[in-house]
Short mmCIF file of C-alpha atoms in Angstrom, two decimals:
data_model
loop_
_atom_site.label_atom_id
_atom_site.label_comp_id
_atom_site.label_asym_id
_atom_site.label_seq_id
_atom_site.Cartn_x
_atom_site.Cartn_y
_atom_site.Cartn_z
CA MET A 1 -14.33 6.40 17.86
CA LEU A 2 -16.44 4.52 15.36
CA THR A 3 -15.45 4.08 11.77
CA THR A 4 -18.39 4.91 9.53
CA ASN A 5 -17.00 3.02 6.56
CA PRO A 6 -17.55 -0.68 7.20
CA PHE A 7 -15.70 -1.56 4.02
CA ASP A 8 -12.39 0.20 4.70
CA ASP A 9 -11.95 -1.75 7.94
CA ASP A 10 -11.82 -5.05 6.03
CA LYS A 11 -9.32 -4.16 3.33
CA LEU A 12 -5.65 -4.91 2.88
CA ARG A 13 -3.99 -1.56 3.35
CA GLU A 14 -0.89 -0.40 1.53
CA GLU A 15 1.00 1.21 4.34
CA CYS A 16 2.54 4.22 2.67
CA GLY A 17 3.46 6.35 -0.29
CA VAL A 18 6.59 8.40 -0.98
CA PHE A 19 7.30 11.45 -3.12
CA GLY A 20 10.54 13.36 -3.72
CA VAL A 21 11.70 16.44 -5.65
CA SER A 22 15.20 17.63 -6.45
CA GLY A 23 16.10 20.82 -8.29
CA ALA A 24 12.82 22.76 -8.09
CA GLU A 25 12.16 26.07 -6.38
CA GLY A 26 9.59 25.55 -3.65
CA ALA A 27 10.12 21.79 -3.71
CA ALA A 28 8.03 21.22 -0.56
CA ALA A 29 4.90 22.63 -2.20
CA LEU A 30 5.28 20.13 -5.03
CA VAL A 31 5.78 17.33 -2.52
CA ALA A 32 2.56 18.33 -0.74
CA LEU A 33 0.66 18.11 -4.02
CA GLY A 34 2.21 14.74 -4.78
CA LEU A 35 1.25 13.43 -1.36
CA HIS A 36 -2.34 14.52 -1.97
CA ALA A 37 -2.38 12.19 -4.98
CA LEU A 38 -0.95 9.37 -2.86
CA GLN A 39 -3.28 9.87 0.10
CA HIS A 40 -5.01 6.55 -0.60
CA ARG A 41 -1.77 4.75 0.26
CA GLY A 42 -1.73 6.06 3.84
CA GLN A 43 -4.28 8.14 5.69
CA GLU A 44 -2.96 8.11 9.24
CA ALA A 45 -0.13 10.64 9.04
CA ALA A 46 2.03 12.66 6.67
CA GLY A 47 5.41 14.35 6.73
CA ILE A 48 7.74 16.42 4.56
CA SER A 49 11.46 17.15 4.94
CA SER A 50 13.41 19.67 2.87
CA PHE A 51 17.01 20.83 2.47
CA ASP A 52 17.93 24.42 1.58
CA GLY A 53 21.63 23.80 0.94
CA THR A 54 22.56 24.48 4.54
CA GLU A 55 19.85 23.17 6.83
CA PHE A 56 17.23 20.44 6.89
CA HIS A 57 13.65 21.35 7.74
CA SER A 58 10.87 18.94 8.71
CA TYR A 59 7.19 18.99 9.50
CA ARG A 60 5.27 15.86 10.42
CA ALA A 61 1.69 15.54 11.56
CA MET A 62 -1.04 13.03 12.28
CA GLY A 63 -3.94 13.00 9.84
CA HIS A 64 -4.36 13.74 6.16
CA VAL A 65 -2.20 15.90 3.92
CA ALA A 66 -5.08 18.36 3.64
CA GLY A 67 -5.36 20.29 6.85
CA ASN A 68 -1.66 19.93 7.58
CA PHE A 69 0.19 20.92 4.41
CA ASP A 70 -2.30 23.33 2.84
CA ARG A 71 -1.16 26.13 5.16
CA ASP A 72 1.25 28.71 3.74
CA GLU A 73 3.24 29.04 6.95
CA ILE A 74 4.01 25.31 6.98
CA ILE A 75 5.20 25.21 3.37
CA ARG A 76 7.24 28.41 3.80
CA GLY A 77 9.03 26.77 6.71
CA LEU A 78 10.11 23.89 4.43
CA ALA A 79 12.59 25.90 2.38
CA GLY A 80 14.83 24.50 -0.32
CA GLU A 81 14.97 23.00 -3.79
CA VAL A 82 15.11 19.44 -2.45
CA ALA A 83 12.30 17.78 -0.48
CA CYS A 84 10.72 14.40 0.15
CA GLY A 85 7.50 13.34 1.78
CA HIS A 86 5.58 10.35 3.09
CA VAL A 87 2.02 9.28 3.84
CA ARG A 88 1.50 6.32 6.11
CA TYR A 89 -0.63 3.74 7.78
CA SER A 90 0.62 1.89 10.83
CA THR A 91 0.07 -1.77 11.56
CA THR A 92 0.31 -2.85 15.20
CA GLY A 93 1.65 -0.96 18.18
CA GLU A 94 1.39 2.69 18.99
CA THR A 95 0.33 5.47 16.67
CA ALA A 96 2.71 8.29 17.50
CA LEU A 97 4.34 11.32 15.92
CA ARG A 98 7.79 9.86 16.49
CA ASN A 99 6.99 7.19 13.88
CA VAL A 100 5.81 9.61 11.20
CA GLN A 101 8.19 9.81 8.24
CA PRO A 102 10.44 11.05 6.79
CA LEU A 103 12.64 10.00 9.68
CA PHE A 104 15.62 12.31 10.22
CA ALA A 105 18.98 11.97 11.98
CA ASP A 106 22.23 13.93 12.15
CA LEU A 107 25.00 11.54 11.15
CA SER A 108 28.74 12.18 11.06
CA SER A 109 28.31 13.03 7.36
CA GLY A 110 25.44 15.47 8.05
CA GLY A 111 21.68 15.28 7.96
CA PHE A 112 19.97 12.11 6.73
CA ALA A 113 16.23 11.97 5.99
CA VAL A 114 14.52 8.81 4.74
CA ALA A 115 11.02 8.00 3.49
CA HIS A 116 10.26 4.28 3.16
CA ASN A 117 7.55 2.26 1.48
CA GLY A 118 7.76 -1.42 2.35
CA ASN A 119 8.76 -3.58 5.26
CA ILE A 120 12.12 -4.90 6.43
CA SER A 121 11.50 -8.53 7.28
CA ASN A 122 14.64 -8.90 9.43
CA ALA A 123 14.30 -5.55 11.22
CA LEU A 124 13.79 -7.13 14.64
CA ARG A 125 17.00 -9.14 14.46
CA LEU A 126 18.94 -6.15 13.13
CA LYS A 127 17.54 -3.90 15.84
CA ARG A 128 18.48 -6.39 18.55
CA ASP A 129 22.08 -6.48 17.30
CA LEU A 130 22.26 -2.70 16.93
CA VAL A 131 20.93 -2.10 20.44
CA ARG A 132 23.51 -4.51 21.85
CA ARG A 133 26.20 -2.46 20.09
CA GLY A 134 24.95 0.74 21.67
CA SER A 135 22.40 2.17 19.21
CA ILE A 136 19.58 4.14 20.80
CA PHE A 137 16.33 4.03 18.84
CA GLN A 138 13.96 7.00 18.83
CA SER A 139 11.01 5.29 17.12
CA THR A 140 9.42 1.87 16.83
CA SER A 141 9.56 1.90 13.04
CA ASP A 142 11.52 -0.67 11.06
CA THR A 143 12.74 2.20 8.86
CA GLU A 144 14.98 3.51 11.64
CA VAL A 145 17.08 0.36 11.36
CA ILE A 146 18.38 1.69 8.03
CA ILE A 147 19.56 4.92 9.67
CA HIS A 148 21.49 3.03 12.35
CA LEU A 149 23.04 0.66 9.82
CA VAL A 150 24.28 3.66 7.82
CA ALA A 151 25.56 5.39 10.97
CA THR A 152 27.51 2.34 12.14
CA SER A 153 28.89 1.20 8.79
CA SER A 154 32.69 1.11 8.54
CA TYR A 155 32.75 2.32 4.92
CA ARG A 156 34.03 5.84 4.33
CA SER A 157 31.70 7.42 1.77
CA LEU A 158 28.04 7.97 2.60
CA LEU A 159 26.96 6.19 -0.57
CA ASP A 160 29.02 3.11 0.30
CA ARG A 161 27.65 3.15 3.85
CA PHE A 162 24.11 3.31 2.49
CA ILE A 163 24.73 0.40 0.12
CA ASP A 164 26.31 -1.54 2.99
CA ALA A 165 23.15 -0.95 5.03
CA LEU A 166 20.87 -2.10 2.23
CA LYS A 167 22.85 -5.29 1.76
CA GLN A 168 22.04 -6.23 5.36
CA VAL A 169 18.27 -5.84 5.13
CA GLU A 170 15.72 -8.32 3.86
CA GLY A 171 12.23 -7.69 2.57
CA ALA A 172 10.73 -4.88 0.54
CA TYR A 173 11.70 -1.25 0.25
CA SER A 174 11.30 1.72 -1.99
CA LEU A 175 13.29 4.54 -0.43
CA ILE A 176 13.82 8.24 -0.98
CA VAL A 177 16.80 9.53 0.99
CA MET A 178 18.03 13.12 1.35
CA THR A 179 21.57 13.98 2.40
CA PRO A 180 23.69 17.14 2.04
CA GLU A 181 25.25 15.45 -1.00
CA GLY A 182 21.93 14.96 -2.80
CA MET A 183 18.94 12.65 -3.09
CA ILE A 184 18.97 8.87 -3.52
CA ALA A 185 15.97 6.85 -4.70
CA CYS A 186 16.09 3.06 -4.74
CA ARG A 187 14.08 -0.17 -4.83
CA ASP A 188 14.84 -3.56 -3.35
CA PRO A 189 16.37 -6.12 -5.74
CA LEU A 190 13.00 -7.82 -6.32
CA GLY A 191 11.16 -4.54 -6.91
CA ILE A 192 8.34 -5.61 -4.59
CA ARG A 193 7.22 -2.07 -3.84
CA PRO A 194 6.79 0.46 -6.69
CA LEU A 195 8.75 3.63 -7.44
CA VAL A 196 8.76 5.78 -10.57
CA MET A 197 10.81 8.72 -11.83
CA GLY A 198 9.64 11.82 -13.67
CA LYS A 199 10.79 15.24 -14.81
CA LEU A 200 9.27 18.66 -14.28
CA GLY A 201 11.35 20.98 -16.41
CA ASP A 202 14.85 20.22 -15.16
CA ALA A 203 13.67 19.01 -11.76
CA VAL A 204 13.77 15.30 -10.95
CA ILE A 205 10.70 13.73 -9.33
CA PHE A 206 10.20 10.36 -7.63
CA ALA A 207 6.84 8.91 -6.60
CA SER A 208 5.16 5.68 -5.57
CA GLU A 209 2.72 6.00 -8.48
CA THR A 210 2.53 7.80 -11.82
CA VAL A 211 -0.68 9.55 -10.80
CA ALA A 212 1.34 11.71 -8.43
CA LEU A 213 3.50 12.83 -11.36
CA ASP A 214 0.34 13.74 -13.27
CA VAL A 215 -0.94 15.90 -10.43
CA VAL A 216 2.18 18.08 -10.33
CA GLY A 217 2.43 18.27 -14.13
CA ALA A 218 5.57 16.13 -14.35
CA GLU A 219 6.46 13.89 -17.27
CA PHE A 220 6.81 10.20 -16.55
CA VAL A 221 10.32 9.07 -17.45
CA ARG A 222 10.50 5.45 -16.28
CA ALA A 223 10.19 3.15 -13.31
CA VAL A 224 13.16 2.89 -11.00
CA ASP A 225 14.44 -0.60 -11.73
CA PRO A 226 14.52 -3.30 -9.04
CA GLY A 227 17.87 -3.13 -7.27
CA GLU A 228 18.69 0.27 -8.78
CA LEU A 229 19.92 3.35 -6.94
CA VAL A 230 19.30 6.66 -8.70
CA ILE A 231 21.58 9.35 -7.31
CA VAL A 232 20.55 12.96 -7.88
CA GLN A 233 22.67 16.06 -7.33
CA GLY A 234 20.61 19.09 -8.19
CA THR A 235 19.06 18.08 -11.50
CA GLU A 236 21.82 15.68 -12.57
CA THR A 237 21.22 11.95 -12.19
CA ARG A 238 23.32 8.83 -12.33
CA SER A 239 22.40 5.23 -11.73
CA ILE A 240 24.17 2.32 -10.06
CA ARG A 241 23.12 -1.29 -9.51
CA PRO A 242 25.11 -2.68 -6.58
CA PHE A 243 23.09 -5.90 -6.10
CA ALA A 244 23.25 -9.21 -7.91
CA SER A 245 20.61 -9.38 -10.61
CA VAL A 246 17.53 -11.47 -9.78
CA ALA A 247 14.16 -11.94 -11.47
CA PRO A 248 11.81 -9.15 -10.28
CA ARG A 249 8.73 -9.95 -8.19
CA PRO A 250 6.64 -6.74 -7.97
CA CYS A 251 3.53 -6.87 -5.79
CA ILE A 252 0.61 -8.17 -7.83
CA PHE A 253 -1.89 -6.56 -5.46
CA GLU A 254 -0.93 -3.13 -6.81
CA TYR A 255 -3.06 -4.04 -9.83
CA VAL A 256 -5.89 -5.48 -7.76
CA TYR A 257 -6.34 -2.72 -5.21
CA PHE A 258 -3.44 -0.58 -3.95
CA SER A 259 -2.67 1.67 -6.92
CA ARG A 260 -5.09 4.29 -8.12
CA PRO A 261 -6.81 3.14 -11.33
CA ASP A 262 -5.44 6.16 -13.22
CA SER A 263 -1.85 5.07 -12.56
CA ILE A 264 0.47 3.19 -14.91
CA ALA A 265 2.41 0.28 -13.41
CA ASP A 266 5.11 -1.49 -15.42
CA ASP A 267 3.73 0.06 -18.61
CA ARG A 268 0.25 -1.28 -17.88
CA SER A 269 -2.84 0.80 -17.19
CA VAL A 270 -4.07 -0.24 -13.74
CA TYR A 271 -7.64 0.54 -14.82
CA SER A 272 -7.35 -1.68 -17.91
CA VAL A 273 -5.88 -4.55 -15.90
CA ARG A 274 -8.74 -4.35 -13.40
CA LYS A 275 -11.29 -4.46 -16.21
CA ALA A 276 -9.48 -7.48 -17.64
CA ILE A 277 -9.59 -9.18 -14.23
CA GLY A 278 -13.35 -8.59 -14.15
CA ALA A 279 -13.75 -10.09 -17.62
CA GLN A 280 -11.73 -13.13 -16.60
CA LEU A 281 -13.86 -13.45 -13.49
CA ALA A 282 -16.99 -13.52 -15.67
CA ILE A 283 -15.47 -16.30 -17.78
CA GLU A 284 -14.50 -18.37 -14.76
CA HIS A 285 -17.62 -17.74 -12.65
CA PRO A 286 -20.67 -16.97 -14.81
CA VAL A 287 -24.10 -16.64 -13.24
CA GLU A 288 -27.61 -15.80 -14.41
CA ALA A 289 -28.40 -12.38 -12.97
CA ASP A 290 -30.05 -9.06 -13.70
CA LEU A 291 -27.44 -6.56 -12.49
CA VAL A 292 -23.70 -6.27 -11.95
CA ILE A 293 -23.00 -3.96 -9.00
CA PRO A 294 -19.55 -2.76 -7.87
CA VAL A 295 -18.60 -2.38 -4.23
CA PRO A 296 -17.45 1.26 -4.27
CA ASP A 297 -15.01 2.35 -5.21
CA SER A 298 -12.33 -0.28 -5.69
CA GLY A 299 -14.66 -2.83 -7.29
CA THR A 300 -15.82 -0.54 -10.09
CA PRO A 301 -13.32 -1.29 -12.91
CA ALA A 302 -13.60 -5.06 -12.39
CA ALA A 303 -17.39 -4.77 -12.34
CA ILE A 304 -17.31 -2.96 -15.69
CA GLY A 305 -15.19 -5.77 -17.12
CA TYR A 306 -17.50 -8.42 -15.68
CA ALA A 307 -20.57 -6.68 -17.12
CA GLN A 308 -19.04 -6.24 -20.56
CA GLN A 309 -17.91 -9.88 -20.72
CA SER A 310 -21.16 -11.34 -19.36
CA GLY A 311 -23.63 -8.99 -21.04
CA ILE A 312 -25.33 -8.32 -17.69
CA PRO A 313 -26.10 -4.60 -17.18
CA PHE A 314 -23.75 -2.61 -14.96
CA GLU A 315 -25.50 -0.44 -12.36
CA LEU A 316 -24.56 1.56 -9.28
CA GLY A 317 -26.50 -0.39 -6.70
CA ILE A 318 -24.49 0.92 -3.74
CA ILE A 319 -24.27 4.70 -3.41
CA ARG A 320 -21.34 6.14 -1.54
CA SER A 321 -21.41 9.50 0.24
CA HIS A 322 -18.18 11.42 -0.23
CA TYR A 323 -19.01 13.92 2.51
CA VAL A 324 -18.68 11.74 5.58
CA GLY A 325 -15.51 11.78 7.66
CA ARG A 326 -13.66 8.69 8.75
CA THR A 327 -15.10 8.62 12.27
CA PHE A 328 -18.38 9.13 14.03
CA ILE A 329 -18.11 9.77 17.76
CA GLN A 330 -20.81 7.63 19.28
CA PRO A 331 -20.55 4.07 20.58
CA GLY A 332 -23.41 1.65 20.79
CA ASP A 333 -24.66 -1.03 18.43
CA LYS A 334 -27.76 0.86 17.25
CA VAL A 335 -25.93 4.06 16.37
CA ARG A 336 -23.04 2.04 14.94
CA HIS A 337 -25.45 0.43 12.49
CA LEU A 338 -26.82 3.84 11.51
CA GLY A 339 -23.27 5.16 11.16
CA VAL A 340 -22.51 2.43 8.65
CA LYS A 341 -25.28 3.74 6.39
CA LEU A 342 -23.94 7.28 6.50
CA LYS A 343 -21.27 6.36 4.00
CA HIS A 344 -22.77 3.54 1.88
CA ASN A 345 -26.40 2.88 1.13
CA ALA A 346 -28.23 0.45 -1.14
CA ASN A 347 -30.04 1.85 -4.17
CA ARG A 348 -33.32 0.16 -3.21
CA GLY A 349 -35.35 1.19 -6.24
CA LEU A 350 -32.81 -0.47 -8.50
CA ILE A 351 -32.17 -3.62 -6.46
CA GLU A 352 -35.61 -4.71 -5.26
CA GLY A 353 -36.63 -8.02 -6.82
CA LYS A 354 -33.39 -8.32 -8.83
CA ARG A 355 -30.71 -10.99 -8.97
CA VAL A 356 -27.48 -9.10 -8.35
CA VAL A 357 -23.80 -9.85 -8.83
CA LEU A 358 -21.60 -7.91 -6.40
CA ILE A 359 -18.00 -7.32 -7.50
CA ASP A 360 -15.32 -6.55 -4.91
CA ASP A 361 -11.54 -6.63 -5.06
CA SER A 362 -10.89 -9.00 -2.15
CA ILE A 363 -12.18 -10.75 0.93
CA VAL A 364 -10.01 -10.41 4.02
CA ARG A 365 -11.84 -11.18 7.26
CA GLY A 366 -15.18 -11.51 5.49
CA THR A 367 -17.00 -9.00 7.68
CA THR A 368 -17.25 -6.52 4.82
CA SER A 369 -18.83 -9.02 2.44
CA LEU A 370 -21.27 -10.13 5.11
CA LYS A 371 -22.46 -6.52 5.60
CA ILE A 372 -22.76 -5.87 1.88
CA VAL A 373 -24.77 -9.02 1.26
CA GLN A 374 -27.02 -8.13 4.18
CA MET A 375 -27.48 -4.64 2.73
CA MET A 376 -28.60 -6.14 -0.57
CA ARG A 377 -31.02 -8.52 1.17
CA GLU A 378 -32.56 -5.66 3.16
CA ALA A 379 -32.99 -3.72 -0.08
CA GLY A 380 -35.06 -6.56 -1.51
CA ALA A 381 -32.58 -8.38 -3.76
CA ALA A 382 -33.97 -11.73 -4.93
CA GLU A 383 -30.48 -13.30 -5.15
CA VAL A 384 -27.04 -12.06 -4.15
CA HIS A 385 -23.96 -13.50 -5.86
CA MET A 386 -20.51 -12.32 -4.80
CA ARG A 387 -17.56 -12.29 -7.22
CA ILE A 388 -14.05 -11.37 -6.10
CA ALA A 389 -11.42 -9.88 -8.44
CA SER A 390 -8.51 -11.64 -6.72
CA PRO A 391 -7.79 -15.18 -5.53
CA PRO A 392 -8.57 -16.08 -1.90
CA THR A 393 -6.29 -14.22 0.51
CA ARG A 394 -4.90 -17.08 2.62
CA HIS A 395 -1.57 -15.70 3.81
CA SER A 396 -0.30 -12.58 5.58
CA CYS A 397 1.93 -10.05 3.85
CA PHE A 398 5.29 -9.14 5.38
CA TYR A 399 6.34 -6.63 2.73
CA GLY A 400 4.60 -3.42 3.77
CA VAL A 401 0.91 -4.28 3.74
CA ASP A 402 -1.29 -4.15 6.80
CA THR A 403 -2.63 -7.71 6.80
CA PRO A 404 -4.41 -9.48 9.66
CA GLU A 405 -2.66 -12.48 11.16
CA ARG A 406 -3.38 -15.58 9.16
CA ALA A 407 -5.82 -16.99 11.72
CA LYS A 408 -8.12 -14.02 11.01
CA LEU A 409 -8.14 -14.44 7.22
CA LEU A 410 -11.44 -16.00 6.17
CA ALA A 411 -9.93 -18.00 3.29
CA ALA A 412 -7.31 -19.50 5.63
CA LYS A 413 -10.06 -20.91 7.84
CA LEU A 414 -12.85 -21.95 5.47
CA ASP A 415 -13.27 -23.58 2.08
CA LEU A 416 -15.38 -21.98 -0.65
CA GLY A 417 -18.62 -23.44 0.70
CA GLY A 418 -17.82 -22.29 4.21
CA MET A 419 -17.03 -18.77 3.03
CA THR A 420 -20.25 -18.65 0.99
CA ASP A 421 -22.25 -19.63 4.06
CA PHE A 422 -20.38 -17.15 6.25
CA ILE A 423 -21.24 -14.14 4.07
CA HIS A 424 -24.80 -15.46 3.43
CA ALA A 425 -24.44 -15.23 -0.36
CA ASP A 426 -26.23 -17.40 -2.90
CA SER A 427 -22.87 -18.07 -4.56
CA LEU A 428 -19.26 -16.92 -4.29
CA GLY A 429 -16.44 -17.01 -6.83
CA PHE A 430 -12.84 -15.80 -6.87
CA VAL A 431 -10.70 -15.24 -9.94
CA SER A 432 -8.09 -17.99 -10.12
CA ILE A 433 -4.38 -17.28 -9.72
CA ASP A 434 -3.86 -18.27 -13.36
CA GLY A 435 -6.76 -16.02 -14.34
CA LEU A 436 -5.16 -13.11 -12.53
CA TYR A 437 -1.94 -13.64 -14.46
CA LYS A 438 -3.92 -13.91 -17.71
CA ALA A 439 -5.43 -10.49 -17.01
CA LEU A 440 -1.87 -9.20 -16.77
CA GLY A 441 -1.05 -10.60 -20.20
CA GLU A 442 0.60 -13.86 -19.16
CA ALA A 443 -0.64 -17.30 -20.10
CA GLU A 444 -0.67 -18.49 -16.48
CA ARG A 445 1.32 -18.31 -13.28
CA ALA A 446 4.74 -19.84 -13.75
CA ALA A 447 5.15 -22.25 -10.85
CA ILE A 448 8.95 -22.17 -10.85
CA ARG A 449 9.55 -18.47 -11.46
CA PRO A 450 6.37 -16.39 -11.16
CA GLY A 451 6.58 -12.82 -12.39
CA TYR A 452 4.99 -11.19 -9.34
CA CYS A 453 4.93 -11.43 -5.59
CA ASP A 454 1.61 -13.17 -4.94
CA ALA A 455 2.44 -14.53 -1.50
CA CYS A 456 -0.85 -13.34 0.03
CA PHE A 457 -2.60 -15.80 -2.31
CA THR A 458 -0.06 -18.61 -2.68
CA GLY A 459 2.22 -18.43 0.37
CA ASP A 460 5.20 -18.24 -2.01
CA TYR A 461 7.29 -15.58 -0.24
CA PRO A 462 10.13 -14.35 -2.48
CA THR A 463 12.51 -13.41 0.38
CA SER A 464 13.58 -14.77 3.72
CA LEU A 465 11.30 -13.92 6.64
CA THR A 466 13.88 -13.93 9.42
CA ASP A 467 11.82 -12.20 12.08
CA GLN A 468 8.72 -14.23 11.34
CA ASP A 469 10.62 -17.51 11.36
CA GLU A 470 12.95 -17.01 14.30
CA LEU A 471 11.35 -14.73 16.87
CA ALA A 472 8.45 -15.59 19.15
CA PRO A 473 5.39 -13.34 18.84
CA VAL A 474 5.91 -11.84 22.31
CA GLU A 475 9.50 -10.95 21.50
CA GLN A 476 8.44 -9.44 18.18
CA PHE A 477 5.93 -7.18 19.89
CA SER A 478 8.24 -6.06 22.69
CA MET A 479 11.27 -5.36 20.52
CA LEU A 480 9.60 -3.51 17.70
CA GLU A 481 6.00 -2.56 18.33
CA GLU A 482 5.15 -1.60 14.78
CA ARG A 483 6.33 -1.99 11.26
CA VAL A 484 5.75 0.92 8.99
CA GLY A 485 6.56 1.27 5.27
#
């Protein structure tokens, strides 16, 4: 298999999205629509579980939501007024149906289905202890650790057992859980991964992003607070906060890349923030040029902001085809090069003889930027300047983002001059970490208590990283082959 999109292979990938409905007839159909809106957060597999008051029903499949959940017979089989769903990417290890969420188990209290966005950073240690105590794991997902912690908790009520489980895990999680008693939605105490709540008539909706509420016609109510558990029985909700209060650290990369631009995050328009990042980038890294060109599609809002701030015309110098699938079955270097151009092609008539500024959201391995710069050169660009709407990505993420190991991150290996030479650009500039915070409405990054998780840029991880710190790489791989959020 050959990926035709050379850009998608060199992006940080948000590993999943979650969506839940309680109190709506045909809840699974609404979940399927919500997952369509969240497809960008995970394109490897999708699943939906429902509860009809007596039985749980589940359907999970590899591939996109479309093609799996647009069939009437599938949705009819997911009966009930309560349902939750999940779209996912995997990181390392096997890609298998057993890891597709929601994960389901029959506990002593009844059925338990869970959809998870994030990553449990002590899952390997917890799994080791659980296996020694007799737990038998059915998947290689870190999410299953939560199920076993609930099952083995000594507390009596299911809610107390769930809270007990959460108090043992580290890292990032936004969870939607279904039990016979109702639905629970919650975020980790730092709120690293997003989760919002909405209403559709009397029905209660949860989603990773507000855009999914828009798609099903639901009204945005509020974000689920960091450390909050929202408990839903039918259409009635109550909230508890069982964790000690700490300063939130939501993922700053949601604004840079992960969220759809038409979403609202923490009362901020993602699109407006990305334009502001582009404007800040123009202030910090001006250049004399003829055109500002976005790398489609994630670089577009920042490119608009850069163009407006700099006064350089904005143009679509790279044209993307929306009718090419993710793979092209043909190996070989020559055909691989042609396959690349199936999805993105330079607008030669616009670029030839021009000095261009390319705007992208990030540089990970650097292979993407190298290909884009080469594409511009081949189209006749006189100069190619690359501007990046995030600081250099120097550190891996352990909170639910598919990040290469640090040794493969270009910014961890090379300084600015080395990176510029590597991608063969005339110049390269990244927005500063303070500039990124300014675009979010803050004066600068607070060194002592920053308002976001920016560990991929700064190495300032807001939680313990037990597995990363204590277990050897070989043991990590053998004990838990993949982490999925």
